[in-house]
Every structure is written in structure tokens, then in C-alpha cells.
CSV table of C-alpha atoms in Angstrom, one decimal:
chain,number,residue,atom,x,y,z
A,1455,MET,CA,-7.7,-15.9,2.6
A,1456,SER,CA,-6.5,-18.6,4.9
A,1457,GLY,CA,-3.4,-19.3,3.1
A,1458,GLY,CA,-2.4,-15.8,2.3
A,1459,GLY,CA,-1.0,-15.0,5.7
A,1460,GLY,CA,-4.2,-13.8,7.3
A,1461,GLU,CA,-4.0,-12.8,10.9
A,1462,GLN,CA,-0.7,-14.5,11.4
A,1463,ASP,CA,1.0,-12.0,9.1
A,1464,ASP,CA,0.0,-9.0,11.3
A,1465,VAL,CA,2.9,-7.8,13.4
A,1466,GLY,CA,2.0,-7.5,17.0
A,1467,LYS,CA,-1.3,-6.3,18.5
A,1468,GLN,CA,-3.5,-4.3,16.1
A,1469,LEU,CA,-4.4,-0.8,17.4
A,1470,THR,CA,-8.0,0.3,18.1
A,1471,PRO,CA,-9.4,3.7,19.1
A,1472,ALA,CA,-9.3,2.5,22.7
A,1473,ASP,CA,-5.5,2.9,22.5
A,1474,GLY,CA,-6.0,6.6,22.5
A,1475,ALA,CA,-3.4,9.0,21.2
A,1476,LEU,CA,-1.2,6.1,20.1
A,1477,TYR,CA,-3.9,4.9,17.7
A,1478,TRP,CA,-4.4,8.3,16.1
A,1479,LYS,CA,-0.6,9.0,15.8
A,1480,TRP,CA,0.0,5.7,14.0
A,1481,LEU,CA,-3.1,6.2,11.8
A,1482,ALA,CA,-2.0,9.7,10.8
A,1483,PHE,CA,1.5,8.3,10.1
A,1484,CYS,CA,0.3,5.5,7.9
A,1485,PHE,CA,-2.3,7.6,6.2
A,1486,SER,CA,0.2,10.3,5.4
A,1487,GLY,CA,2.8,7.8,4.2
A,1488,ILE,CA,0.4,6.1,1.8
A,1489,MET,CA,-0.9,9.4,0.5
A,1490,PHE,CA,2.5,11.0,0.1
A,1491,SER,CA,4.1,8.0,-1.6
A,1492,PHE,CA,1.4,7.3,-4.1
A,1493,ILE,CA,0.5,10.9,-4.9
A,1494,LEU,CA,4.2,11.5,-5.7
A,1495,TYR,CA,4.2,8.3,-7.7
A,1496,GLY,CA,1.2,9.5,-9.7
A,1497,LEU,CA,2.7,12.9,-10.3
A,1498,PHE,CA,6.0,11.4,-11.5
A,1499,MET,CA,4.1,9.0,-13.8
A,1500,GLU,CA,2.0,11.9,-15.2
A,1501,TYR,CA,5.1,14.0,-15.8
A,1502,ALA,CA,6.9,11.1,-17.5
A,1503,THR,CA,4.1,10.4,-19.9
A,1504,SER,CA,2.8,13.9,-20.7
A,1505,GLY,CA,4.0,16.7,-22.9
A,1506,GLY,CA,5.2,14.3,-25.6
A,1507,ARG,CA,7.3,12.3,-23.2
A,1508,LYS,CA,7.1,8.5,-23.3
A,1509,LEU,CA,8.3,5.8,-20.9
A,1510,HIS,CA,10.1,2.7,-22.3
A,1511,GLU,CA,8.0,0.0,-20.6
A,1512,PHE,CA,10.7,-2.7,-20.2
A,1513,SER,CA,13.2,-0.2,-18.9
A,1514,LEU,CA,10.6,1.1,-16.3
A,1515,ILE,CA,9.7,-2.4,-15.2
A,1516,PHE,CA,13.3,-3.5,-14.9
A,1517,VAL,CA,14.3,-0.5,-12.8
A,1518,THR,CA,11.2,-0.4,-10.6
A,1519,SER,CA,10.9,-4.1,-10.1
A,1520,THR,CA,14.6,-4.3,-9.1
A,1521,LEU,CA,14.0,-1.7,-6.4
A,1522,TYR,CA,10.8,-3.4,-5.3
A,1523,THR,CA,12.6,-6.7,-5.1
A,1524,THR,CA,15.3,-5.2,-2.9
A,1525,THR,CA,12.7,-3.6,-0.6
A,1526,ALA,CA,10.8,-6.8,-0.3
A,1527,TYR,CA,13.9,-8.8,0.5
A,1528,VAL,CA,14.8,-6.4,3.3
A,1529,GLY,CA,11.2,-6.5,4.6
A,1530,LYS,CA,10.9,-10.3,4.6
A,1531,THR,CA,14.4,-10.6,6.2
A,1532,LEU,CA,13.6,-8.1,9.0
A,1533,ARG,CA,10.2,-9.8,9.6
A,1534,GLY,CA,11.7,-13.3,9.5
A,1535,GLU,CA,9.0,-14.5,7.2
A,1536,LYS,CA,9.0,-18.2,6.6
A,1537,PRO,CA,9.7,-19.5,3.0
A,1538,SER,CA,6.7,-19.8,0.9
A,1539,THR,CA,5.1,-23.2,0.3
A,1540,VAL,CA,3.9,-22.0,-3.1
A,1541,PRO,CA,5.7,-23.8,-6.0
A,1542,THR,CA,8.2,-21.6,-7.8
A,1543,TYR,CA,6.5,-22.1,-11.2
A,1544,LYS,CA,3.2,-20.8,-9.8
A,1545,LEU,CA,4.9,-17.7,-8.5
A,1546,PHE,CA,6.6,-17.2,-11.8
A,1547,PHE,CA,3.3,-17.5,-13.6
A,1548,VAL,CA,1.9,-14.8,-11.4
A,1549,ALA,CA,4.9,-12.7,-12.2
A,1550,MET,CA,4.2,-13.2,-15.9
A,1551,LEU,CA,0.6,-12.1,-15.5
A,1552,SER,CA,1.6,-9.1,-13.4
A,1553,MET,CA,4.2,-8.2,-16.0
A,1554,GLY,CA,1.5,-8.1,-18.7
A,1555,SER,CA,-0.7,-5.9,-16.6
A,1556,THR,CA,2.1,-3.4,-15.9
A,1557,PHE,CA,3.3,-3.3,-19.5
A,1558,PHE,CA,-0.1,-2.6,-21.0
A,1559,SER,CA,-1.0,-0.1,-18.2
A,1560,VAL,CA,2.1,1.9,-18.9
A,1561,ARG,CA,1.8,1.6,-22.6
A,1562,SER,CA,-1.8,3.0,-22.4
A,1563,LEU,CA,-0.4,6.3,-21.2
A,1564,ARG,CA,0.9,6.9,-24.7
A,1565,TYR,CA,-2.7,7.2,-25.8
A,1566,VAL,CA,-4.8,8.3,-22.8
A,1567,ILE,CA,-4.2,10.9,-20.0
A,1568,PHE,CA,-3.3,9.7,-16.5
A,1569,PRO,CA,-6.7,10.4,-14.9
A,1570,VAL,CA,-8.4,8.1,-17.4
A,1571,GLN,CA,-5.9,5.4,-16.4
A,1572,VAL,CA,-6.4,5.9,-12.7
A,1573,LEU,CA,-10.2,5.7,-13.0
A,1574,ALA,CA,-10.1,2.8,-15.5
A,1575,LYS,CA,-8.0,0.8,-13.1
A,1576,SER,CA,-10.9,1.0,-10.6
A,1577,CYS,CA,-12.6,-1.6,-12.9
A,1578,LYS,CA,-10.4,-4.3,-11.4
A,1579,PRO,CA,-13.3,-6.1,-9.8
A,1580,ILE,CA,-14.8,-6.8,-13.3
A,1581,PRO,CA,-12.0,-9.0,-14.7
A,1582,VAL,CA,-11.4,-10.5,-11.3
A,1583,MET,CA,-15.0,-11.6,-11.1
A,1584,ILE,CA,-14.9,-12.9,-14.7
A,1585,MET,CA,-11.7,-14.9,-14.0
A,1586,GLY,CA,-13.0,-16.1,-10.6
A,1587,ALA,CA,-16.3,-17.3,-12.2
A,1588,PHE,CA,-14.2,-19.1,-14.9
A,1589,LEU,CA,-12.3,-20.8,-12.0
A,1590,GLY,CA,-15.5,-21.9,-10.4
A,1591,LYS,CA,-16.2,-19.1,-7.9
A,1592,HIS,CA,-19.8,-17.8,-7.3
A,1593,TYR,CA,-20.7,-14.3,-6.4
A,1594,PRO,CA,-23.8,-12.7,-4.8
A,1595,LEU,CA,-26.1,-10.4,-6.7
A,1596,LYS,CA,-24.7,-7.4,-4.7
A,1597,LYS,CA,-21.3,-7.8,-6.3
A,1598,TYR,CA,-22.8,-7.7,-9.8
A,1599,LEU,CA,-24.6,-4.5,-8.9
A,1600,ASN,CA,-21.3,-3.1,-7.6
A,1601,VAL,CA,-19.8,-3.8,-11.0
A,1602,VAL,CA,-22.7,-2.1,-12.8
A,1603,ALA,CA,-22.2,1.0,-10.7
A,1604,ILE,CA,-18.5,1.0,-11.6
A,1605,VAL,CA,-19.2,0.7,-15.3
A,1606,ILE,CA,-21.7,3.6,-15.1
A,1607,GLY,CA,-19.2,5.7,-13.3
A,1608,ILE,CA,-16.5,5.1,-15.9
A,1609,ALA,CA,-19.0,5.8,-18.7
A,1610,LEU,CA,-20.0,9.2,-17.1
A,1611,TYR,CA,-16.4,10.1,-16.8
A,1612,MET,CA,-15.5,9.2,-20.3
A,1613,LEU,CA,-18.5,11.0,-21.8
A,1614,GLY,CA,-18.1,14.1,-19.7
A,1615,GLY,CA,-16.3,17.1,-21.3
A,1616,ASP,CA,-14.2,16.9,-24.5
A,1617,ALA,CA,-12.4,13.7,-25.4
A,1618,VAL,CA,-9.3,15.7,-26.4
A,1619,LYS,CA,-7.0,17.0,-23.7
A,1620,ALA,CA,-6.5,20.7,-24.0
A,1621,ASP,CA,-2.7,20.8,-23.8
A,1622,ALA,CA,0.4,19.3,-25.4
A,1623,ASP,CA,-1.3,15.9,-25.3
A,1624,SER,CA,-4.3,16.9,-27.4
A,1625,GLY,CA,-3.6,14.0,-29.7
A,1626,LYS,CA,-4.7,11.7,-26.9
A,1627,GLY,CA,-8.3,11.7,-28.0
A,1628,GLY,CA,-10.6,10.1,-30.5
A,1629,VAL,CA,-9.0,7.1,-32.2
A,1630,THR,CA,-5.9,7.3,-30.0
A,1631,MET,CA,-8.0,7.2,-26.9
A,1632,ALA,CA,-9.8,4.1,-28.2
A,1633,ILE,CA,-6.4,2.4,-28.6
A,1634,GLY,CA,-5.5,3.5,-25.0
A,1635,CYS,CA,-8.8,2.0,-23.8
A,1636,VAL,CA,-7.9,-1.3,-25.5
A,1637,MET,CA,-4.5,-1.2,-23.8
A,1638,LEU,CA,-6.3,-0.6,-20.4
A,1639,ALA,CA,-8.7,-3.5,-21.1
A,1640,LEU,CA,-5.7,-5.8,-21.8
A,1641,SER,CA,-4.1,-4.6,-18.6
A,1642,LEU,CA,-7.2,-5.2,-16.6
A,1643,SER,CA,-7.5,-8.7,-18.1
A,1644,PHE,CA,-4.0,-9.5,-16.9
A,1645,ASP,CA,-4.9,-7.9,-13.6
A,1646,GLY,CA,-8.0,-10.0,-13.3
A,1647,ALA,CA,-6.1,-13.2,-14.1
A,1648,THR,CA,-3.4,-12.2,-11.6
A,1649,GLY,CA,-5.8,-11.6,-8.8
A,1650,ALA,CA,-7.9,-14.7,-9.4
A,1651,TYR,CA,-4.8,-16.9,-9.6
A,1652,GLU,CA,-3.3,-15.4,-6.5
A,1653,ASP,CA,-6.6,-16.1,-4.6
A,1654,LYS,CA,-6.5,-19.7,-5.8
A,1655,ILE,CA,-3.0,-20.5,-4.8
A,1656,MET,CA,-3.2,-18.6,-1.5
A,1657,GLN,CA,-6.2,-20.7,-0.5
A,1658,LYS,CA,-3.9,-23.8,-0.5
A,1659,ASP,CA,-0.4,-22.5,0.3
A,1660,HIS,CA,1.3,-20.1,2.7
A,1661,VAL,CA,3.0,-17.0,1.5
A,1662,GLY,CA,3.9,-13.8,3.5
A,1663,PRO,CA,3.2,-10.4,2.1
A,1664,PHE,CA,6.9,-9.4,1.5
A,1665,GLU,CA,7.7,-13.0,0.3
A,1666,LEU,CA,4.9,-12.6,-2.3
A,1667,MET,CA,6.1,-9.2,-3.3
A,1668,PHE,CA,9.7,-10.5,-3.5
A,1669,ASN,CA,8.9,-13.4,-5.8
A,1670,ILE,CA,6.6,-11.5,-8.1
A,1671,GLN,CA,8.9,-8.5,-8.5
A,1672,LEU,CA,12.0,-10.7,-8.9
A,1673,GLY,CA,10.2,-12.6,-11.7
A,1674,LYS,CA,9.2,-9.3,-13.4
A,1675,ALA,CA,12.7,-8.0,-13.2
A,1676,ILE,CA,14.0,-11.2,-14.8
A,1677,LEU,CA,11.4,-11.1,-17.5
A,1678,ALA,CA,12.1,-7.4,-18.2
A,1679,PHE,CA,15.8,-8.1,-18.5
A,1680,LEU,CA,15.3,-11.0,-20.8
A,1681,SER,CA,12.9,-8.9,-22.9
A,1682,LEU,CA,15.6,-6.1,-23.2
A,1683,VAL,CA,18.2,-8.7,-24.3
A,1684,ILE,CA,16.0,-10.7,-26.7
A,1685,LEU,CA,14.6,-7.5,-28.4
A,1686,ASP,CA,18.1,-6.0,-28.5
A,1687,GLU,CA,17.0,-3.0,-26.5
A,1688,VAL,CA,19.8,-3.0,-23.9
A,1689,GLY,CA,21.4,0.0,-25.6
A,1690,TYR,CA,18.1,1.8,-25.6
A,1691,PHE,CA,17.7,1.0,-21.9
A,1692,PHE,CA,21.0,2.9,-21.2
A,1693,VAL,CA,19.8,5.8,-23.3
A,1694,MET,CA,16.6,5.9,-21.3
A,1695,VAL,CA,18.5,5.7,-18.0
A,1696,ARG,CA,20.6,8.7,-19.1
A,1697,GLU,CA,17.5,10.7,-20.2
A,1698,THR,CA,15.0,9.7,-17.6
A,1699,GLY,CA,17.1,8.1,-14.9
A,1700,PRO,CA,15.9,10.4,-12.1
A,1701,VAL,CA,12.2,9.8,-13.0
A,1702,LEU,CA,12.7,6.0,-13.2
A,1703,LEU,CA,14.4,6.1,-9.8
A,1704,ALA,CA,11.7,8.3,-8.3
A,1705,LEU,CA,9.0,6.0,-9.5
A,1706,GLY,CA,10.8,3.0,-8.0
A,1707,LEU,CA,11.5,4.6,-4.7
A,1708,THR,CA,8.0,6.1,-4.2
A,1709,GLY,CA,6.4,2.9,-5.2
A,1710,ALA,CA,8.5,0.8,-2.9
A,1711,MET,CA,7.9,3.3,0.0
A,1712,GLY,CA,4.2,3.1,-0.7
A,1713,GLN,CA,4.3,-0.7,-0.4
A,1714,VAL,CA,6.0,-0.5,2.9
A,1715,PHE,CA,3.4,1.9,4.3
A,1716,ILE,CA,0.7,-0.5,3.0
A,1717,PHE,CA,2.1,-3.3,5.0
A,1718,VAL,CA,2.6,-1.2,8.2
A,1719,THR,CA,-1.0,-0.1,7.9
A,1720,ILE,CA,-2.3,-3.7,7.5
A,1721,ALA,CA,-0.1,-4.8,10.5
A,1722,ARG,CA,-1.3,-1.9,12.7
A,1723,PHE,CA,-4.9,-1.5,11.7
A,1724,GLY,CA,-6.0,-4.5,9.5
A,1725,ALA,CA,-6.9,-5.0,5.9
A,1726,LEU,CA,-10.1,-3.0,5.9
A,1727,THR,CA,-8.6,0.3,7.1
A,1728,CYS,CA,-5.7,-0.1,4.7
A,1729,SER,CA,-8.2,-0.7,1.8
A,1730,LEU,CA,-10.2,2.4,2.7
A,1731,ILE,CA,-7.0,4.5,2.8
A,1732,GLY,CA,-6.1,3.0,-0.6
A,1733,LEU,CA,-9.4,4.0,-2.0
A,1734,GLY,CA,-8.9,7.5,-0.7
A,1735,ARG,CA,-5.4,7.8,-2.2
A,1736,LYS,CA,-6.8,6.9,-5.6
A,1737,ILE,CA,-9.4,9.7,-5.3
A,1738,VAL,CA,-6.8,12.2,-4.1
A,1739,THR,CA,-4.3,11.1,-6.8
A,1740,LEU,CA,-7.0,11.7,-9.5
A,1741,ILE,CA,-7.9,15.1,-8.0
A,1742,VAL,CA,-4.2,16.2,-7.7
A,1743,SER,CA,-3.5,15.1,-11.2
A,1744,ILE,CA,-6.4,17.0,-12.6
A,1745,ILE,CA,-5.4,20.2,-10.6
A,1746,VAL,CA,-1.7,20.0,-11.6
A,1747,TYR,CA,-1.8,18.6,-15.1
A,1748,ALA,CA,-5.4,18.6,-16.5
A,1749,ALA,CA,-7.5,21.5,-15.3
A,1750,ALA,CA,-9.8,21.0,-18.3
A,1751,GLU,CA,-10.8,17.6,-17.1
A,1752,ARG,CA,-12.5,18.9,-13.9
A,1753,GLU,CA,-16.0,18.6,-15.4
A,1754,ARG,CA,-15.5,14.8,-15.7
A,1755,CYS,CA,-15.0,14.3,-11.9
A,1756,PRO,CA,-18.6,13.6,-10.9
A,1757,GLY,CA,-18.5,10.4,-13.0
A,1758,GLY,CA,-15.8,9.1,-10.9
A,1759,ALA,CA,-17.8,9.0,-7.6
A,1760,PRO,CA,-19.8,5.8,-8.3
A,1761,ALA,CA,-16.8,4.1,-9.8
A,1762,PHE,CA,-14.6,4.6,-6.8
A,1763,GLY,CA,-17.4,4.3,-4.3
A,1764,ARG,CA,-18.4,0.8,-5.4
A,1765,THR,CA,-14.8,-0.5,-5.1
A,1766,THR,CA,-15.0,-0.4,-1.3
A,1767,PRO,CA,-17.1,-3.6,-0.9
A,1768,THR,CA,-14.5,-5.4,-3.0
A,1769,PHE,CA,-11.7,-4.2,-0.7
A,1770,GLN,CA,-13.7,-5.2,2.4
A,1771,ARG,CA,-13.7,-8.8,1.4
A,1772,ARG,CA,-10.0,-9.2,0.7
A,1773,ARG,CA,-8.6,-10.2,4.1
A,1774,GLY,CA,-5.0,-10.8,4.9
A,1775,ALA,CA,-1.8,-8.9,4.5
A,1776,ALA,CA,-0.6,-10.7,1.4
A,1777,ALA,CA,-3.9,-10.5,-0.4
A,1778,VAL,CA,-4.7,-6.8,0.3
A,1779,ALA,CA,-1.1,-5.6,-0.2
A,1780,SER,CA,-0.9,-7.3,-3.6
A,1781,TRP,CA,-4.3,-6.1,-4.7
A,1782,MET,CA,-3.6,-2.4,-3.8
A,1783,PHE,CA,0.0,-2.4,-5.2
A,1784,ARG,CA,-1.2,-3.5,-8.6
A,1785,GLY,CA,-3.2,-0.3,-8.7
């Protein structure tokens, strides 16, 4: 990704094992930060969407995107990132696609349990490849085999155990799970379009990681606000803030903190190390969610191995701070 910041976006000299204790201290710091941030994010999301609780999608997007925008602004200011050369309308279009992905992803949790969503989001390479092929990109046979392994893993997980969750969310099975899967498919479609379009514009124009985050999240905050106004849901937004304000704030803060750790990891160790940690945090998030909220789902776990395992080659090929940070954060 020559235009996505590449090596020029890495802050200072990257660390290697030759740096001794300093390398391992920073690696432990970054690993712990990403794990802590996103595991907490997952637990808060699971809590907010289980036991009959529901999140209002536009309220969530407005609050969290506002916090992400603030974080990105501070980050790009401290780093002194140069203004993006990407036209504003292109960045706003990316924000619209990302908005669609987030909306349907959160909406799906009204119908499926959180572990299903986490695992389904591992299918990101599929829509990205489809959209990339539509835009003229060509992929080697190995990538298609990776996609087949991911699909097999998802199928094993979905077919393992009972479809109905054995707790207060037992309604999230059968027909309702099918609706949730449709929502996830729509989310992944928007995700694929977002990733493919980002790749396309970053091949031609410069954009730093925090600059990209700032523009996308600002666009999403504006779109969420307009949606609240147009749909006459501003009053409902304040009701949601009163009822779930702490949860919305926690989701925003943990997500923003996770994004900062992602960038620090890229800057200190490069895109591949960050991607591998990101893969690990998805696996750990799934396991923690199952232990805390869905003990009955444990028998499904083996199906997740091929799905997660085959996402690694996809991460390995996404070089550059802006590309990898954006890719991981949409997860």
C-alpha cells in the first residue's frame, strides 16, 4: 500500500529481538493493551446486547464515533500528520460504507449471540476479494483456498451444538438466527466494499492512519446525527443515554484505546506483528465471551480454528499503518 502511509507512517525505529529487554517490554505493553481494550469492548458489547437488552444503533454510532474522532484528532495532531491528499467526497463515501457495516453488525446482535458475530466477521476476506475482483484485482489460488477454509470453519461452528442459546436469549435461534445471519452478510458486504475502496484510493493518494480514522469517524458521527434528526429519534437518543450512557461511554473509550494501541504496535513492530496480535485478540475475545456469557456454546469452538487460522495470510499482505489499522478496527 504505497499510498496508505507505508513505512513513512511508522514512528521512529522499529524494534527487533536484537534490542533485548526493550523489545520484549514494548511487545508485552502493546499485546496487553490490545487484548485488554478489545476484550473489554467485547464484554461490554455482549452485556449490552444480551438478556433482552438492545442497543440503539444510531445512538451507539454517534457516541462512539464522536469519541473516536476526538482520539484521532489528538493522535494526528501529536504526530504532526500531513493533511490527506484524498478528496473529501471519497473519504465521506468510505464513511458511508463503514456506517453501513457498523449499523448492520450491531443490528445483528438483536438476533444472534455475540460469539457468532465475532466468528462471522472473520469472513471479511470473502467480500473484500469479491469487491476487489469487481474492481479489477486478481488473486492467487492460495487466497481462494484460504476463503474455502474460512467458510468450512464458519459452517462447523454454526452446525455444532444447539442453534438456540440456553439462557435469556434463547429466542436467538432458528428463524431469528437466520435474520441475524442476513444482517451479518449485509455488514460484511459493506465491509468488503469499504476495504476494497480504501485499498483503491490509498494506492493513489496519501493518508496517515489517524487522519484516515479522523475523517471516517467524523463522517460516521455526522451521518448518525443526521439519521437521528431525520428519523425524529433525538428524543430516543437522550433516553438511551440516560439508560445506557455508561455502556455507550465504555464502548467508545475501550474502542478508542484499542485503536491507539493498534497504531503504537504498528509503529514499534510493523504491520504483521500487529495483525497477528489482532488475530489473537479475536480468538481470546471469543473464548472469554463463551466462558462469561455462553458456556453452552463451548462445543462449537473447534469449528472456529480453521476460520481464524486462515485469516492470517490476509493480514500478512496488508502492509502500512493506515491499511492495517483500518482493517483491524472494523473488526
